[in-house]
PDB file of C-alpha atoms in Angstrom:
ATOM      1  CA  GLU C 120     177.748  93.865 215.569  1.00  0.00           C
ATOM      2  CA  LEU C 121     179.583  97.187 215.969  1.00  0.00           C
ATOM      3  CA  PHE C 122     178.174 100.664 216.324  1.00  0.00           C
ATOM      4  CA  LYS C 123     178.023 102.471 212.981  1.00  0.00           C
ATOM      5  CA  ALA C 124     177.885 106.109 211.987  1.00  0.00           C
ATOM      6  CA  THR C 125     175.512 107.524 209.389  1.00  0.00           C
ATOM      7  CA  VAL C 126     177.172 109.452 206.565  1.00  0.00           C
ATOM      8  CA  VAL C 127     174.972 111.714 204.440  1.00  0.00           C
ATOM      9  CA  ARG C 128     176.397 113.036 201.165  1.00  0.00           C
ATOM     10  CA  ALA C 129     174.353 115.334 198.950  1.00  0.00           C
ATOM     11  CA  ARG C 130     174.715 117.648 195.982  1.00  0.00           C
ATOM     12  CA  ALA C 131     172.395 119.896 194.002  1.00  0.00           C
ATOM     13  CA  LEU C 132     171.719 119.119 190.333  1.00  0.00           C
ATOM     14  CA  LYS C 133     169.745 121.190 187.848  1.00  0.00           C
ATOM     15  CA  PRO C 134     169.517 120.913 184.037  1.00  0.00           C
ATOM     16  CA  GLN C 135     171.770 123.357 182.165  1.00  0.00           C
ATOM     17  CA  SER C 136     173.464 124.331 185.451  1.00  0.00           C
ATOM     18  CA  ILE C 137     176.762 123.597 187.129  1.00  0.00           C
ATOM     19  CA  THR C 138     176.475 120.737 189.620  1.00  0.00           C
ATOM     20  CA  SER C 139     177.229 121.802 193.184  1.00  0.00           C
ATOM     21  CA  ARG C 140     180.069 120.500 195.311  1.00  0.00           C
ATOM     22  CA  ILE C 141     179.273 117.443 197.415  1.00  0.00           C
ATOM     23  CA  ALA C 142     178.266 118.281 200.983  1.00  0.00           C
ATOM     24  CA  THR C 143     179.157 115.619 203.548  1.00  0.00           C
ATOM     25  CA  HIS C 144     178.085 115.264 207.180  1.00  0.00           C
ATOM     26  CA  THR C 145     178.489 112.365 209.600  1.00  0.00           C
ATOM     27  CA  PHE C 146     175.900 111.686 212.298  1.00  0.00           C
ATOM     28  CA  PHE C 147     176.408 109.506 215.394  1.00  0.00           C
ATOM     29  CA  VAL C 148     172.916 108.507 216.506  1.00  0.00           C
ATOM     30  CA  ASP C 149     172.875 106.926 219.933  1.00  0.00           C
ATOM     31  CA  PRO C 150     171.689 108.176 223.354  1.00  0.00           C
ATOM     32  CA  ALA C 151     175.067 107.214 224.871  1.00  0.00           C
ATOM     33  CA  ILE C 152     177.291 108.626 222.127  1.00  0.00           C
ATOM     34  CA  ARG C 153     178.808 111.338 224.348  1.00  0.00           C
ATOM     35  CA  GLY C 154     180.477 108.753 226.563  1.00  0.00           C
ATOM     36  CA  MET C 155     181.150 106.087 223.958  1.00  0.00           C
ATOM     37  CA  TYR C 156     184.730 107.032 223.035  1.00  0.00           C
ATOM     38  CA  SER C 157     187.538 108.632 225.038  1.00  0.00           C
ATOM     39  CA  PHE C 158     189.536 109.395 221.871  1.00  0.00           C
ATOM     40  CA  PRO C 159     188.770 111.888 219.112  1.00  0.00           C
ATOM     41  CA  VAL C 160     186.694 110.420 216.277  1.00  0.00           C
ATOM     42  CA  ILE C 161     187.552 110.731 212.583  1.00  0.00           C
ATOM     43  CA  SER C 162     184.995 110.060 209.875  1.00  0.00           C
ATOM     44  CA  LEU C 163     186.408 109.368 206.418  1.00  0.00           C
ATOM     45  CA  ALA C 164     183.890 109.267 203.577  1.00  0.00           C
ATOM     46  CA  THR C 165     184.601 108.336 199.973  1.00  0.00           C
ATOM     47  CA  THR C 166     182.985 106.636 197.012  1.00  0.00           C
ATOM     48  CA  ALA C 167     183.334 102.944 197.888  1.00  0.00           C
ATOM     49  CA  SER C 168     185.127 102.106 194.630  1.00  0.00           C
ATOM     50  CA  ASN C 169     187.987 104.455 195.596  1.00  0.00           C
ATOM     51  CA  PHE C 170     189.001 102.037 198.337  1.00  0.00           C
ATOM     52  CA  PHE C 171     187.475  98.680 197.421  1.00  0.00           C
ATOM     53  CA  ASP C 172     187.097  98.337 193.641  1.00  0.00           C
ATOM     54  CA  TYR C 173     189.051  95.441 192.097  1.00  0.00           C
ATOM     55  CA  ASN C 174     190.736  97.636 189.480  1.00  0.00           C
ATOM     56  CA  ARG C 175     191.204 100.979 191.222  1.00  0.00           C
ATOM     57  CA  GLY C 176     190.588 100.432 194.939  1.00  0.00           C
ATOM     58  CA  ILE C 177     193.641 101.349 197.008  1.00  0.00           C
ATOM     59  CA  TYR C 178     192.693  99.199 200.027  1.00  0.00           C
ATOM     60  CA  VAL C 179     192.395  95.770 198.338  1.00  0.00           C
ATOM     61  CA  PRO C 180     194.684  93.169 196.681  1.00  0.00           C
ATOM     62  CA  GLY C 181     192.831  93.779 193.413  1.00  0.00           C
ATOM     63  CA  VAL C 182     194.215  93.625 189.903  1.00  0.00           C
ATOM     64  CA  TYR C 183     197.854  94.035 190.981  1.00  0.00           C
ATOM     65  CA  PHE C 184     197.875  91.071 193.371  1.00  0.00           C
ATOM     66  CA  ASN C 185     200.175  88.161 192.515  1.00  0.00           C
ATOM     67  CA  PRO C 186     199.454  84.981 194.548  1.00  0.00           C
ATOM     68  CA  GLY C 187     203.050  83.912 193.969  1.00  0.00           C
ATOM     69  CA  ASN C 188     204.329  87.080 195.666  1.00  0.00           C
ATOM     70  CA  ASP C 189     201.592  87.861 198.151  1.00  0.00           C
ATOM     71  CA  ARG C 190     203.835  89.846 200.533  1.00  0.00           C
ATOM     72  CA  TRP C 191     204.721  92.614 198.069  1.00  0.00           C
ATOM     73  CA  THR C 192     201.925  92.805 195.506  1.00  0.00           C
ATOM     74  CA  GLY C 193     198.417  94.239 195.413  1.00  0.00           C
ATOM     75  CA  ASN C 194     196.686  97.501 194.633  1.00  0.00           C
ATOM     76  CA  TYR C 195     197.785  98.779 198.047  1.00  0.00           C
ATOM     77  CA  PHE C 196     201.443  98.645 196.922  1.00  0.00           C
ATOM     78  CA  GLN C 197     200.836 101.105 194.084  1.00  0.00           C
ATOM     79  CA  ARG C 198     202.177 104.612 194.638  1.00  0.00           C
ATOM     80  CA  GLY C 199     202.044 108.142 193.300  1.00  0.00           C
ATOM     81  CA  ASP C 200     199.389 110.597 192.182  1.00  0.00           C
ATOM     82  CA  ALA C 201     197.485 107.956 190.208  1.00  0.00           C
ATOM     83  CA  TRP C 202     196.774 106.090 193.462  1.00  0.00           C
ATOM     84  CA  GLU C 203     195.541 109.038 195.500  1.00  0.00           C
ATOM     85  CA  ARG C 204     191.801 109.041 196.094  1.00  0.00           C
ATOM     86  CA  PRO C 205     189.458 111.900 197.082  1.00  0.00           C
ATOM     87  CA  VAL C 206     187.972 111.650 200.567  1.00  0.00           C
ATOM     88  CA  HIS C 207     186.047 113.832 202.980  1.00  0.00           C
ATOM     89  CA  LEU C 208     187.450 113.991 206.503  1.00  0.00           C
ATOM     90  CA  GLU C 209     185.615 115.141 209.631  1.00  0.00           C
ATOM     91  CA  TRP C 210     187.268 115.409 213.042  1.00  0.00           C
ATOM     92  CA  PHE C 211     185.241 115.285 216.270  1.00  0.00           C
ATOM     93  CA  GLU C 212     186.953 116.151 219.542  1.00  0.00           C
ATOM     94  CA  THR C 213     186.449 114.161 222.737  1.00  0.00           C
ATOM     95  CA  ASN C 214     183.676 116.526 223.861  1.00  0.00           C
ATOM     96  CA  GLY C 215     181.728 115.680 220.695  1.00  0.00           C
ATOM     97  CA  ALA C 216     182.392 119.021 219.000  1.00  0.00           C
ATOM     98  CA  ALA C 217     182.996 118.980 215.246  1.00  0.00           C
ATOM     99  CA  ALA C 218     186.510 120.475 215.081  1.00  0.00           C
ATOM    100  CA  PHE C 219     187.034 120.634 211.318  1.00  0.00           C
ATOM    101  CA  SER C 220     185.796 119.175 208.051  1.00  0.00           C
ATOM    102  CA  LEU C 221     187.480 119.213 204.635  1.00  0.00           C
ATOM    103  CA  ASP C 222     187.846 117.475 201.302  1.00  0.00           C
ATOM    104  CA  ALA C 223     191.274 115.883 200.953  1.00  0.00           C
ATOM    105  CA  GLY C 224     193.226 113.122 199.238  1.00  0.00           C
ATOM    106  CA  ALA C 225     194.249 109.762 200.699  1.00  0.00           C
ATOM    107  CA  ARG C 226     196.898 107.197 199.814  1.00  0.00           C
ATOM    108  CA  ILE C 227     198.094 103.993 201.417  1.00  0.00           C
ATOM    109  CA  ASN C 228     201.312 104.634 203.378  1.00  0.00           C
ATOM    110  CA  GLY C 229     204.120 102.375 204.511  1.00  0.00           C
ATOM    111  CA  ALA C 230     206.267  99.520 203.245  1.00  0.00           C
ATOM    112  CA  LEU C 231     205.473  95.840 203.893  1.00  0.00           C
ATOM    113  CA  THR C 232     202.709  96.822 206.337  1.00  0.00           C
ATOM    114  CA  ARG C 233     200.611  97.750 203.302  1.00  0.00           C
ATOM    115  CA  ASN C 234     199.478  94.117 203.119  1.00  0.00           C
ATOM    116  CA  ILE C 235     198.104  93.895 206.675  1.00  0.00           C
ATOM    117  CA  PRO C 236     194.307  94.114 207.035  1.00  0.00           C
ATOM    118  CA  ALA C 237     194.193  97.648 208.507  1.00  0.00           C
ATOM    119  CA  LYS C 238     196.246 100.016 206.366  1.00  0.00           C
ATOM    120  CA  CYS C 239     198.111 103.172 207.279  1.00  0.00           C
ATOM    121  CA  LEU C 240     196.617 106.129 205.402  1.00  0.00           C
ATOM    122  CA  ARG C 241     198.353 109.361 204.394  1.00  0.00           C
ATOM    123  CA  VAL C 242     195.951 112.310 204.140  1.00  0.00           C
ATOM    124  CA  PHE C 243     196.774 115.249 201.845  1.00  0.00           C
ATOM    125  CA  ALA C 244     195.378 118.782 201.993  1.00  0.00           C
ATOM    126  CA  ARG C 245     195.550 120.339 198.523  1.00  0.00           C
ATOM    127  CA  ASP C 246     194.165 123.383 196.742  1.00  0.00           C
ATOM    128  CA  THR C 247     192.602 121.050 194.181  1.00  0.00           C
ATOM    129  CA  TYR C 248     190.348 119.649 196.921  1.00  0.00           C
ATOM    130  CA  GLY C 249     189.413 123.072 198.256  1.00  0.00           C
ATOM    131  CA  THR C 250     191.964 123.850 200.974  1.00  0.00           C
ATOM    132  CA  SER C 251     195.739 123.515 201.141  1.00  0.00           C
ATOM    133  CA  TRP C 252     196.035 123.229 204.941  1.00  0.00           C
ATOM    134  CA  ILE C 253     194.459 121.257 207.765  1.00  0.00           C
ATOM    135  CA  LYS C 254     194.054 124.029 210.341  1.00  0.00           C
ATOM    136  CA  HIS C 255     193.492 122.601 213.804  1.00  0.00           C
ATOM    137  CA  PRO C 256     195.741 121.979 216.850  1.00  0.00           C
ATOM    138  CA  VAL C 257     195.560 118.213 216.357  1.00  0.00           C
ATOM    139  CA  PHE C 258     198.205 117.463 218.986  1.00  0.00           C
ATOM    140  CA  PRO C 259     197.682 118.863 222.509  1.00  0.00           C
ATOM    141  CA  GLY C 260     200.651 120.318 224.319  1.00  0.00           C
ATOM    142  CA  GLY C 261     202.084 122.568 221.633  1.00  0.00           C
ATOM    143  CA  GLY C 262     203.551 122.104 218.207  1.00  0.00           C
ATOM    144  CA  ALA C 263     202.097 123.066 214.862  1.00  0.00           C
ATOM    145  CA  SER C 264     198.443 123.978 214.407  1.00  0.00           C
ATOM    146  CA  ALA C 265     198.367 123.656 210.607  1.00  0.00           C
ATOM    147  CA  PHE C 266     199.315 120.638 208.509  1.00  0.00           C
ATOM    148  CA  LYS C 267     199.673 119.734 204.856  1.00  0.00           C
ATOM    149  CA  ARG C 268     199.822 116.003 205.602  1.00  0.00           C
ATOM    150  CA  LEU C 269     198.710 113.695 208.406  1.00  0.00           C
ATOM    151  CA  LEU C 270     199.269 109.975 208.887  1.00  0.00           C
ATOM    152  CA  LEU C 271     196.574 107.660 210.232  1.00  0.00           C
ATOM    153  CA  ARG C 272     198.772 104.793 211.404  1.00  0.00           C
ATOM    154  CA  THR C 273     197.651 101.349 212.503  1.00  0.00           C
ATOM    155  CA  GLY C 274     200.710 100.497 214.584  1.00  0.00           C
ATOM    156  CA  GLY C 275     203.116  99.728 211.742  1.00  0.00           C
ATOM    157  CA  ASN C 276     204.990  96.513 212.490  1.00  0.00           C
ATOM    158  CA  GLU C 277     203.304  96.543 215.905  1.00  0.00           C
ATOM    159  CA  TYR C 278     199.828  96.211 214.378  1.00  0.00           C
ATOM    160  CA  ALA C 279     199.304  92.833 216.070  1.00  0.00           C
ATOM    161  CA  GLY C 280     201.124  93.738 219.286  1.00  0.00           C
ATOM    162  CA  SER C 281     201.002  96.562 221.787  1.00  0.00           C
ATOM    163  CA  PHE C 282     200.346  99.236 219.133  1.00  0.00           C
ATOM    164  CA  LEU C 283     202.616 101.481 221.218  1.00  0.00           C
ATOM    165  CA  SER C 284     206.295 100.789 220.416  1.00  0.00           C
ATOM    166  CA  ASP C 285     206.669 103.500 217.785  1.00  0.00           C
ATOM    167  CA  VAL C 286     204.847 106.175 219.728  1.00  0.00           C
ATOM    168  CA  ILE C 287     206.707 105.413 222.975  1.00  0.00           C
ATOM    169  CA  ALA C 288     210.021 105.653 221.132  1.00  0.00           C
ATOM    170  CA  GLU C 289     208.955 109.003 219.687  1.00  0.00           C
ATOM    171  CA  GLU C 290     207.664 110.364 222.989  1.00  0.00           C
ATOM    172  CA  ALA C 291     210.976 109.501 224.668  1.00  0.00           C
ATOM    173  CA  PHE C 292     212.423 112.531 222.854  1.00  0.00           C
ATOM    174  CA  ASN C 293     209.624 114.905 223.841  1.00  0.00           C
ATOM    175  CA  HIS C 294     211.846 116.758 226.339  1.00  0.00           C
ATOM    176  CA  THR C 295     214.694 117.262 223.849  1.00  0.00           C
ATOM    177  CA  SER C 296     215.224 119.569 220.874  1.00  0.00           C
ATOM    178  CA  ILE C 297     215.234 116.586 218.486  1.00  0.00           C
ATOM    179  CA  ASP C 298     212.388 116.430 215.981  1.00  0.00           C
ATOM    180  CA  PHE C 299     209.952 113.549 216.309  1.00  0.00           C
ATOM    181  CA  HIS C 300     206.466 112.551 215.209  1.00  0.00           C
ATOM    182  CA  ARG C 301     203.788 113.899 217.512  1.00  0.00           C
ATOM    183  CA  TYR C 302     200.888 111.488 217.739  1.00  0.00           C
ATOM    184  CA  ARG C 303     197.385 111.173 219.053  1.00  0.00           C
ATOM    185  CA  PRO C 304     195.194 108.057 219.120  1.00  0.00           C
ATOM    186  CA  ALA C 305     191.798 108.408 217.442  1.00  0.00           C
ATOM    187  CA  ILE C 306     188.853 106.244 216.393  1.00  0.00           C
ATOM    188  CA  LEU C 307     188.423 105.986 212.621  1.00  0.00           C
ATOM    189  CA  PHE C 308     185.177 105.370 210.747  1.00  0.00           C
ATOM    190  CA  VAL C 309     185.264 104.704 206.995  1.00  0.00           C
ATOM    191  CA  ASN C 310     181.940 105.301 205.237  1.00  0.00           C
ATOM    192  CA  GLY C 311     180.223 104.893 208.586  1.00  0.00           C
ATOM    193  CA  GLU C 312     181.928 101.575 209.421  1.00  0.00           C
ATOM    194  CA  TYR C 313     183.995 101.331 212.607  1.00  0.00           C
ATOM    195  CA  TRP C 314     187.634 101.027 211.458  1.00  0.00           C
ATOM    196  CA  GLY C 315     189.399 100.820 214.809  1.00  0.00           C
ATOM    197  CA  ILE C 316     192.052 102.832 216.612  1.00  0.00           C
ATOM    198  CA  HIS C 317     194.553 104.731 214.472  1.00  0.00           C
ATOM    199  CA  ASN C 318     197.476 106.808 215.727  1.00  0.00           C
ATOM    200  CA  VAL C 319     197.313 110.213 214.054  1.00  0.00           C
ATOM    201  CA  CYS C 320     200.900 111.337 213.394  1.00  0.00           C
ATOM    202  CA  GLU C 321     202.764 114.244 211.885  1.00  0.00           C
ATOM    203  CA  TYR C 322     204.315 113.498 208.511  1.00  0.00           C
ATOM    204  CA  LEU C 323     207.988 114.454 208.375  1.00  0.00           C
ATOM    205  CA  ASN C 324     208.655 116.155 205.053  1.00  0.00           C
ATOM    206  CA  LYS C 325     209.423 119.651 203.780  1.00  0.00           C
ATOM    207  CA  HIS C 326     205.997 120.924 204.853  1.00  0.00           C
ATOM    208  CA  TYR C 327     206.825 119.890 208.420  1.00  0.00           C
ATOM    209  CA  LEU C 328     209.805 122.289 208.231  1.00  0.00           C
ATOM    210  CA  GLN C 329     207.439 125.052 207.113  1.00  0.00           C
ATOM    211  CA  THR C 330     204.946 124.561 209.938  1.00  0.00           C
ATOM    212  CA  LYS C 331     207.461 124.025 212.744  1.00  0.00           C
ATOM    213  CA  TYR C 332     210.253 126.428 211.803  1.00  0.00           C
ATOM    214  CA  GLY C 333     208.641 128.876 209.393  1.00  0.00           C
ATOM    215  CA  PHE C 334     211.134 128.241 206.590  1.00  0.00           C
ATOM    216  CA  THR C 335     210.309 129.696 203.201  1.00  0.00           C
ATOM    217  CA  ASP C 336     210.087 127.577 200.056  1.00  0.00           C
ATOM    218  CA  ALA C 337     213.512 128.868 198.990  1.00  0.00           C
ATOM    219  CA  GLN C 338     215.071 127.895 202.320  1.00  0.00           C
ATOM    220  CA  ILE C 339     213.507 124.442 202.252  1.00  0.00           C
ATOM    221  CA  GLU C 340     215.061 123.763 198.857  1.00  0.00           C
ATOM    222  CA  GLN C 341     218.464 123.895 200.581  1.00  0.00           C
ATOM    223  CA  PHE C 342     217.615 120.911 202.800  1.00  0.00           C
ATOM    224  CA  ASP C 343     218.280 117.273 202.015  1.00  0.00           C
ATOM    225  CA  ILE C 344     215.503 115.089 203.438  1.00  0.00           C
ATOM    226  CA  ILE C 345     216.604 111.451 203.569  1.00  0.00           C
ATOM    227  CA  GLU C 346     214.614 108.366 204.502  1.00  0.00           C
ATOM    228  CA  GLY C 347     215.313 104.662 204.741  1.00  0.00           C
ATOM    229  CA  VAL C 348     217.715 102.256 206.413  1.00  0.00           C
ATOM    230  CA  GLY C 349     221.464 102.366 205.811  1.00  0.00           C
ATOM    231  CA  ALA C 350     222.353 104.535 202.813  1.00  0.00           C
ATOM    232  CA  GLY C 351     218.710 105.620 202.460  1.00  0.00           C
ATOM    233  CA  TYR C 352     217.304 107.754 199.676  1.00  0.00           C
ATOM    234  CA  ALA C 353     216.529 111.446 199.246  1.00  0.00           C
ATOM    235  CA  THR C 354     212.893 112.547 199.162  1.00  0.00           C
ATOM    236  CA  SER C 355     214.027 116.157 198.795  1.00  0.00           C
ATOM    237  CA  GLY C 356     217.415 117.519 197.731  1.00  0.00           C
ATOM    238  CA  ASN C 357     220.124 114.908 197.110  1.00  0.00           C
ATOM    239  CA  MET C 358     222.406 112.391 198.817  1.00  0.00           C
ATOM    240  CA  ALA C 359     225.754 114.150 198.288  1.00  0.00           C
ATOM    241  CA  HIS C 360     226.360 115.581 201.795  1.00  0.00           C
ATOM    242  CA  TYR C 361     224.923 112.544 203.562  1.00  0.00           C
ATOM    243  CA  THR C 362     227.067 110.139 201.533  1.00  0.00           C
ATOM    244  CA  ALA C 363     230.140 112.244 202.278  1.00  0.00           C
ATOM    245  CA  MET C 364     229.350 112.080 206.000  1.00  0.00           C
ATOM    246  CA  LEU C 365     229.028 108.272 205.860  1.00  0.00           C
ATOM    247  CA  ARG C 366     232.390 108.006 204.102  1.00  0.00           C
TER     248      ARG C 366
END
């Protein structure tokens, strides 16, 4: 039996009045809690159906699972705005201090690793949830101190191995001018349940260019951001210059 956190969520209701926002706080009740973890601790709270409901839960095989194609089907393979779920995220530093707390959105992230037991989560800060930036120096040693997106990764294809291959490959470029994902291991709790170690990573997209280089929206529109193996695909801009380079 694993140690659990206690999540309290409350809101004020009164007839003929606007219902208040939900207030969320996580409590770790144990005399030895200060020395229990050497990593930061993240508490993610959400209505259970957002993650685990058969029809709309993003963390389960659910209604979109096909037993004849079990590697590529399931609710966790669905993408886009319709499969983003509201969450509340709290970050506790290694000294136990509550560093920040905000309402945000969460989606499953990745490719085939979406069907492993512990999923990679992409966390979104948006105005619609109350704040458009995660403002905290998540990664020690420099770099950005505000983020629009963060990844909570479970090792990717290394989920059953060392858990370190990706982050070691990234850190190998730390002394260069090449961009790479900064990362930091953390302990994740979901609705008070211990969810294991996750590597918190920067998410490389146009917002990364804003936070690291200070580019304006107009400047960012001039960039082509391309992902994938081989020819790849454009997540921002187009493929014209990249295809010309390959040729």
